[in-house]
DNA sequence: CCCATCTGGTTACCGATGAAACTTGTTTGC
DNA sequence: GCAAACAAGTTTCATCGGTAACCAGATGGG
């Protein structure tokens, strides 16, 4: 009850000018849309698709490497890997360098699946981001990476 | 088994150049960091904080209006509202125009809470986005809004 | 060697989130 | 007016994703 002291106007928080909110709003909108499409078309969830994409790029990888790269939790990675092995899309080969871990690689079927999905993924991206110039996209990408860096720097506890 | 036909190199999908992925990566990083802070400092979850912010801005609002504005599920809004009423931060006044719904408004305590949080939220934003010029921020904001629009347009099923 | 510590991965558990069913009140067509 | 369709909110239920506890193999002293 001792409040009416407004010394300075203070920059007034408006939720939809608030960047963390906007970022999350847009990201949820986009990933939600895409997630539904993966699910409907290929029966894949986002983490599964990410494994496929990363492994297709790298040839093979351990779960821990995938986790580090995508910042997905190791549990998430573990579950996605199990599902994909089950489905015949991935193989686990023993890793001689460390018998606790396995090297994940795509099966023939996995490569075929990747070959079917990747173009569609790029096409969705194109549809959503198509009206942007490549400069704009480059700017966006750079900004996002700088945000990552700033976030990690400002809050080191973010168990990196 | 009839595959080696690589007619064209095809734009090769690299996961961390893939915008939906980058967007989600960055967004999760930022919201995760901030969510932990809200939780630790004020015992608030993100949806709860959003209600507070929206209502502080609008003076009062129905749950459905809040849901439409933030795209949060009505269930999420309902639960957040219940928690905040319970906590004494919000009141529900009957809405004479429609007795199914209630008008949510901040209590005195709610306003005080908002007054404590808002500056910190802006400060976090400043810390994370501080190294950006205001042009860059404006660009980012504009790009995000255009992405929203493009997503909604390209996939109208997104129960708008 | 062998115990202590650490790390990759899995399992068990818990909270959060969304879809669907339901309740109550509103609207509309007859 | 009243039945049918509809909309705001709540409740129930299944699912997802994360933390914590756990298991097995690795590492490094003494």
Coordinates of C-alpha atoms (C1' of nucleotides) in Angstrom, one line a residue:
Chain A
X1 CA 0.0 0.0 0.0
X2 CA 3.0 2.3 -0.2
X3 CA 3.3 2.0 -4.0
X4 CA 2.4 5.1 -6.1
X5 CA 6.1 6.1 -6.1
X6 CA 6.8 5.9 -9.8
X7 CA 10.3 7.4 -10.0
X8 CA 10.9 6.5 -13.6
X9 CA 8.5 5.2 -16.3
X10 CA 10.5 2.0 -16.6
X11 CA 10.6 0.4 -20.1
X12 CA 7.2 -1.3 -19.8
X13 CA 7.3 -4.9 -20.6
X14 CA 5.1 -5.9 -23.6
X15 CA 4.9 -9.6 -24.0
X16 CA 5.0 -9.8 -27.7
X17 CA 8.0 -7.5 -27.9
X18 CA 9.8 -9.7 -25.4
X19 CA 12.3 -11.6 -27.4
X20 CA 12.5 -14.8 -25.4
X21 CA 8.7 -15.1 -25.8
X22 CA 8.7 -14.3 -29.5
X23 CA 11.4 -16.8 -30.1
X24 CA 9.6 -19.5 -28.3
X25 CA 6.3 -18.6 -29.9
X26 CA 7.7 -18.9 -33.4
X27 CA 9.8 -21.9 -32.7
X28 CA 6.8 -23.8 -31.3
X29 CA 4.7 -22.8 -34.2
X30 CA 7.2 -24.0 -36.7
X31 CA 8.3 -27.2 -34.9
X32 CA 4.7 -28.1 -34.1
X33 CA 3.8 -27.9 -37.8
X34 CA 6.8 -29.9 -38.9
X35 CA 6.5 -32.4 -36.1
X36 CA 3.0 -33.2 -37.2
X37 CA 4.1 -33.7 -40.7
X38 CA 7.0 -36.1 -39.8
X39 CA 4.6 -38.0 -37.6
X40 CA 1.9 -38.3 -40.2
X41 CA 4.1 -39.0 -43.2
X42 CA 6.9 -41.2 -41.7
X43 CA 5.8 -42.1 -38.2
X44 CA 8.9 -40.3 -36.9
X45 CA 9.3 -38.0 -34.0
X46 CA 11.6 -35.1 -34.0
X47 CA 14.4 -36.6 -32.0
X48 CA 14.3 -39.7 -34.3
X49 CA 14.5 -37.6 -37.4
X50 CA 17.4 -35.7 -35.9
X51 CA 19.4 -38.9 -35.3
X52 CA 18.8 -39.9 -38.9
X53 CA 20.0 -36.5 -40.1
X54 CA 23.1 -36.4 -37.9
X55 CA 24.1 -39.9 -38.7
X56 CA 23.5 -39.5 -42.4
X57 CA 25.8 -36.6 -42.3
X58 CA 28.5 -38.1 -40.1
X59 CA 28.4 -41.7 -41.4
X60 CA 28.4 -43.0 -37.9
X61 CA 28.3 -41.6 -34.3
X62 CA 28.0 -42.6 -30.7
X63 CA 24.9 -41.5 -28.8
X64 CA 27.0 -39.2 -26.6
X65 CA 28.4 -37.4 -29.7
X66 CA 24.9 -36.9 -31.0
X67 CA 23.7 -35.6 -27.7
X68 CA 26.6 -33.1 -27.6
X69 CA 25.9 -31.9 -31.1
X70 CA 22.2 -31.5 -30.8
X71 CA 21.9 -30.8 -27.1
X72 CA 19.3 -33.5 -26.8
X73 CA 19.3 -35.2 -23.5
X74 CA 21.0 -38.6 -23.5
X75 CA 17.8 -40.3 -22.4
X76 CA 16.1 -38.8 -25.4
X77 CA 18.8 -40.0 -27.7
X78 CA 18.8 -43.4 -26.1
X79 CA 15.1 -43.8 -26.7
X80 CA 15.2 -42.5 -30.2
X81 CA 18.1 -44.8 -31.0
X82 CA 16.3 -47.8 -29.6
X83 CA 13.2 -47.1 -31.6
X84 CA 15.1 -46.7 -34.8
X85 CA 17.1 -49.9 -34.3
X86 CA 13.9 -51.7 -33.5
X87 CA 12.5 -50.3 -36.8
X88 CA 15.5 -51.5 -38.8
X89 CA 16.7 -48.1 -39.7
X90 CA 19.8 -48.0 -37.6
X91 CA 22.4 -50.6 -36.6
X92 CA 24.6 -50.6 -33.5
X93 CA 28.1 -51.9 -34.2
X94 CA 30.3 -52.5 -31.2
X95 CA 32.8 -49.8 -30.6
X96 CA 36.2 -51.4 -30.0
X97 CA 37.6 -48.2 -28.6
X98 CA 35.0 -48.3 -25.8
X99 CA 32.8 -51.2 -25.1
X100 CA 30.2 -49.3 -23.2
X101 CA 29.1 -47.4 -26.3
X102 CA 28.1 -48.4 -29.8
X103 CA 28.5 -46.8 -33.1
X104 CA 25.2 -46.0 -34.7
X105 CA 25.0 -46.2 -38.5
X106 CA 22.1 -46.2 -41.0
X107 CA 21.0 -49.4 -42.6
X108 CA 20.2 -49.5 -46.3
X109 CA 16.7 -48.9 -45.3
X110 CA 17.8 -46.0 -43.2
X111 CA 19.6 -44.4 -46.0
X112 CA 16.5 -44.8 -48.2
X113 CA 14.4 -43.2 -45.6
X114 CA 16.7 -40.3 -45.2
X115 CA 16.8 -40.0 -49.0
X116 CA 13.0 -39.7 -49.0
X117 CA 12.7 -37.3 -46.1
X118 CA 15.5 -34.9 -46.6
X119 CA 14.1 -33.3 -49.8
X120 CA 10.7 -32.9 -48.2
X121 CA 12.3 -31.3 -45.1
X122 CA 14.1 -28.9 -47.4
X123 CA 10.9 -28.2 -49.2
X124 CA 9.0 -27.4 -46.1
X125 CA 11.8 -25.1 -45.1
X126 CA 11.6 -23.5 -48.5
X127 CA 7.9 -23.0 -48.2
X128 CA 8.1 -21.4 -44.8
X129 CA 11.3 -19.5 -45.4
X130 CA 10.9 -19.1 -49.1
X131 CA 9.9 -15.5 -49.2
X132 CA 13.0 -14.5 -47.5
X133 CA 16.1 -13.4 -49.3
X134 CA 19.2 -15.3 -48.7
X135 CA 20.7 -12.3 -46.9
X136 CA 17.8 -12.3 -44.5
X137 CA 18.3 -16.0 -43.9
X138 CA 21.9 -15.5 -43.3
X139 CA 21.3 -12.7 -40.9
X140 CA 18.7 -14.8 -39.0
X141 CA 21.1 -17.7 -38.8
X142 CA 23.9 -15.5 -37.5
X143 CA 21.7 -13.9 -35.0
X144 CA 20.5 -17.2 -33.7
X145 CA 24.1 -18.4 -33.3
X146 CA 25.0 -15.3 -31.4
X147 CA 22.1 -15.7 -29.1
X148 CA 23.2 -19.3 -28.4
X149 CA 26.7 -18.0 -27.6
X150 CA 25.4 -15.2 -25.4
X151 CA 23.0 -17.4 -23.5
X152 CA 25.7 -20.0 -22.8
X153 CA 28.1 -17.3 -21.8
X154 CA 25.6 -15.4 -19.5
X155 CA 24.4 -18.5 -17.8
X156 CA 27.3 -21.0 -17.7
X157 CA 25.4 -23.3 -15.4
X158 CA 23.6 -24.4 -18.5
X159 CA 25.4 -27.7 -18.1
X160 CA 27.3 -27.5 -21.4
Chain B
X1 CA 18.5 -51.8 -54.3
X2 CA 18.1 -49.7 -57.4
X3 CA 19.5 -46.6 -55.9
X4 CA 22.9 -45.4 -57.1
X5 CA 21.0 -43.1 -59.5
X6 CA 22.2 -39.7 -58.3
X7 CA 20.8 -37.5 -61.0
X8 CA 21.5 -34.2 -59.3
X9 CA 23.6 -33.5 -56.2
X10 CA 20.6 -32.3 -54.3
X11 CA 21.1 -29.5 -51.8
X12 CA 22.4 -31.8 -49.0
X13 CA 20.7 -31.3 -45.8
X14 CA 22.9 -30.2 -42.9
X15 CA 21.1 -30.2 -39.6
X16 CA 22.6 -27.1 -38.2
X17 CA 21.9 -25.1 -41.2
X18 CA 18.4 -26.2 -41.1
X19 CA 16.3 -23.3 -39.9
X20 CA 13.5 -25.1 -38.1
X21 CA 16.2 -26.9 -36.1
X22 CA 18.2 -23.9 -35.4
X23 CA 15.2 -22.0 -34.3
X24 CA 14.1 -24.7 -31.9
X25 CA 17.7 -25.2 -30.6
X26 CA 18.0 -21.5 -29.7
X27 CA 14.6 -21.2 -28.4
X28 CA 14.9 -24.2 -26.1
X29 CA 18.2 -22.9 -24.9
X30 CA 16.8 -19.5 -24.1
X31 CA 13.5 -20.6 -22.6
X32 CA 15.2 -23.3 -20.6
X33 CA 17.5 -20.8 -19.0
X34 CA 14.8 -18.3 -18.2
X35 CA 12.3 -21.0 -17.1
X36 CA 14.7 -22.1 -14.5
X37 CA 15.2 -18.6 -13.3
X38 CA 11.4 -17.9 -12.9
X39 CA 11.0 -21.2 -11.1
X40 CA 13.9 -20.6 -8.8
X41 CA 13.2 -17.0 -8.0
X42 CA 9.4 -16.8 -8.0
X43 CA 8.1 -20.3 -8.1
X44 CA 6.4 -19.5 -11.4
X45 CA 6.2 -21.6 -14.5
X46 CA 6.3 -20.0 -17.9
X47 CA 2.6 -20.2 -18.6
X48 CA 1.9 -18.6 -15.3
X49 CA 4.3 -15.8 -16.0
X50 CA 2.7 -15.3 -19.3
X51 CA -0.7 -14.9 -17.8
X52 CA 0.6 -12.3 -15.4
X53 CA 2.3 -10.4 -18.2
X54 CA -0.7 -10.4 -20.5
X55 CA -3.1 -9.5 -17.8
X56 CA -0.9 -6.8 -16.5
X57 CA -0.9 -5.3 -20.0
X58 CA -4.5 -5.7 -20.7
X59 CA -5.9 -5.0 -17.3
X60 CA -8.2 -7.9 -17.5
X61 CA -8.9 -10.8 -19.9
X62 CA -10.8 -14.0 -20.3
X63 CA -8.9 -17.2 -20.5
X64 CA -9.9 -17.7 -24.1
X65 CA -8.5 -14.3 -25.0
X66 CA -5.3 -15.2 -23.4
X67 CA -5.1 -18.5 -25.2
X68 CA -5.7 -16.8 -28.5
X69 CA -3.1 -14.2 -27.9
X70 CA -0.3 -16.5 -26.7
X71 CA -1.4 -19.7 -28.5
X72 CA -1.3 -21.6 -25.3
X73 CA -3.7 -24.5 -25.0
X74 CA -6.9 -23.7 -23.1
X75 CA -6.0 -26.4 -20.7
X76 CA -2.7 -24.9 -20.0
X77 CA -4.3 -21.5 -19.5
X78 CA -6.9 -23.0 -17.2
X79 CA -4.4 -24.7 -15.0
X80 CA -2.1 -21.6 -14.8
X81 CA -5.1 -19.5 -13.9
X82 CA -6.2 -21.9 -11.2
X83 CA -2.8 -21.9 -9.7
X84 CA -2.5 -18.2 -9.7
X85 CA -6.0 -17.7 -8.2
X86 CA -5.0 -20.2 -5.5
X87 CA -1.9 -18.3 -4.8
X88 CA -3.8 -15.0 -4.5
X89 CA -2.2 -13.4 -7.5
X90 CA -5.3 -13.3 -9.7
X91 CA -9.0 -12.8 -9.1
X92 CA -11.8 -14.1 -11.3
X93 CA -14.7 -11.7 -11.5
X94 CA -17.9 -12.9 -13.1
X95 CA -18.3 -11.8 -16.6
X96 CA -21.8 -10.4 -17.0
X97 CA -21.5 -10.6 -20.8
X98 CA -21.0 -14.3 -20.7
X99 CA -21.5 -16.3 -17.5
X100 CA -19.4 -19.3 -18.7
X101 CA -16.3 -17.2 -18.6
X102 CA -14.6 -15.1 -16.0
X103 CA -12.6 -12.0 -16.2
X104 CA -9.1 -12.4 -14.8
X105 CA -7.4 -9.5 -13.1
X106 CA -4.4 -9.1 -11.0
X107 CA -4.8 -8.6 -7.3
X108 CA -2.7 -6.0 -5.4
X109 CA -0.3 -8.8 -4.7
X110 CA -0.3 -9.8 -8.4
X111 CA 0.6 -6.3 -9.4
X112 CA 3.4 -6.2 -6.9
X113 CA 4.7 -9.5 -8.2
X114 CA 4.6 -8.3 -11.7
X115 CA 6.4 -5.2 -10.7
X116 CA 9.2 -7.2 -9.2
X117 CA 9.5 -9.6 -12.1
X118 CA 9.2 -7.4 -15.1
X119 CA 12.4 -5.5 -14.6
X120 CA 14.3 -8.7 -14.1
X121 CA 12.8 -10.2 -17.2
X122 CA 13.9 -7.2 -19.1
X123 CA 17.3 -7.4 -17.6
X124 CA 17.8 -11.0 -18.6
X125 CA 16.7 -10.1 -22.0
X126 CA 19.2 -7.3 -22.0
X127 CA 22.0 -9.6 -20.9
X128 CA 21.2 -12.2 -23.6
X129 CA 20.5 -9.7 -26.3
X130 CA 22.5 -6.9 -25.1
X131 CA 25.3 -7.1 -27.5
X132 CA 23.0 -6.7 -30.4
X133 CA 22.3 -3.3 -32.0
X134 CA 18.7 -2.2 -32.0
X135 CA 18.6 -2.6 -35.7
X136 CA 19.6 -6.2 -35.4
X137 CA 16.9 -6.7 -32.8
X138 CA 14.4 -5.1 -35.0
X139 CA 15.4 -7.3 -37.9
X140 CA 15.1 -10.4 -35.8
X141 CA 11.7 -9.4 -34.5
X142 CA 10.5 -8.7 -38.0
X143 CA 11.8 -12.0 -39.3
X144 CA 10.2 -13.9 -36.6
X145 CA 6.8 -12.3 -37.3
X146 CA 7.1 -13.0 -40.9
X147 CA 8.0 -16.6 -40.1
X148 CA 4.8 -16.8 -38.0
X149 CA 2.8 -15.5 -40.8
X150 CA 4.3 -17.8 -43.4
X151 CA 3.9 -20.8 -41.2
X152 CA 0.3 -20.1 -40.6
X153 CA -0.4 -19.4 -44.2
X154 CA 1.4 -22.4 -45.5
X155 CA -0.3 -24.8 -43.1
X156 CA -3.7 -23.4 -42.4
X157 CA -4.7 -26.5 -40.5
X158 CA -2.7 -25.1 -37.6
X159 CA -6.0 -24.6 -35.8
X160 CA -5.8 -20.9 -35.7
Chain C
dC1 C1' 46.2 -56.1 -9.2
dC2 C1' 42.2 -53.9 -7.0
dC3 C1' 39.5 -50.2 -5.1
dA4 C1' 37.6 -45.5 -6.2
dT5 C1' 36.0 -42.7 -9.4
dC6 C1' 34.2 -41.5 -13.7
dT7 C1' 31.5 -42.0 -18.0
dG8 C1' 28.2 -44.1 -21.8
dG9 C1' 23.9 -45.8 -21.8
dT10 C1' 19.4 -47.6 -19.8
dT11 C1' 15.6 -48.0 -16.6
dA12 C1' 12.2 -46.1 -13.3
dC13 C1' 9.7 -42.4 -12.0
dC14 C1' 7.5 -37.9 -12.1
dG15 C1' 5.7 -33.6 -13.8
dA16 C1' 4.1 -31.1 -17.7
dT17 C1' 1.3 -31.0 -21.9
dG18 C1' -2.4 -31.9 -25.2
dA19 C1' -6.5 -34.5 -27.0
dA20 C1' -11.0 -35.9 -26.0
dA21 C1' -15.0 -36.1 -23.1
dC22 C1' -17.9 -33.5 -20.2
dT23 C1' -20.5 -29.5 -18.0
dT24 C1' -22.5 -25.3 -18.1
dG25 C1' -24.1 -21.5 -20.4
dT26 C1' -25.1 -19.2 -25.1
dT27 C1' -27.0 -18.8 -29.8
dT28 C1' -29.9 -19.8 -33.5
dG29 C1' -33.6 -21.8 -36.4
dC30 C1' -38.0 -23.2 -36.3
Chain D
dG1 C1' -39.8 -20.7 -26.2
dC2 C1' -37.2 -24.8 -27.1
dA3 C1' -34.2 -28.1 -29.2
dA4 C1' -29.8 -28.4 -31.7
dA5 C1' -25.5 -26.6 -32.4
dC6 C1' -21.9 -24.2 -30.3
dA7 C1' -18.4 -22.0 -27.2
dA8 C1' -15.8 -21.3 -22.4
dG9 C1' -13.6 -23.9 -19.0
dT10 C1' -12.6 -28.1 -16.4
dT11 C1' -11.5 -32.9 -15.8
dT12 C1' -9.6 -37.3 -17.3
dC13 C1' -6.4 -39.8 -19.7
dA14 C1' -2.4 -41.0 -22.5
dT15 C1' 2.1 -39.4 -23.9
dC16 C1' 6.5 -37.0 -23.9
dG17 C1' 10.5 -35.4 -22.0
dG18 C1' 13.6 -34.8 -18.1
dT19 C1' 15.8 -36.0 -13.5
dA20 C1' 17.6 -39.3 -10.7
dA21 C1' 19.1 -43.9 -9.7
dC22 C1' 21.3 -47.6 -11.8
dC23 C1' 24.5 -50.9 -14.5
dA24 C1' 28.6 -51.9 -17.0
dG25 C1' 32.8 -50.8 -18.8
dA26 C1' 37.0 -47.5 -18.3
dT27 C1' 40.7 -45.1 -15.8
dG28 C1' 44.0 -44.1 -12.5
dG29 C1' 46.2 -44.4 -8.1
dG30 C1' 48.4 -47.0 -4.5

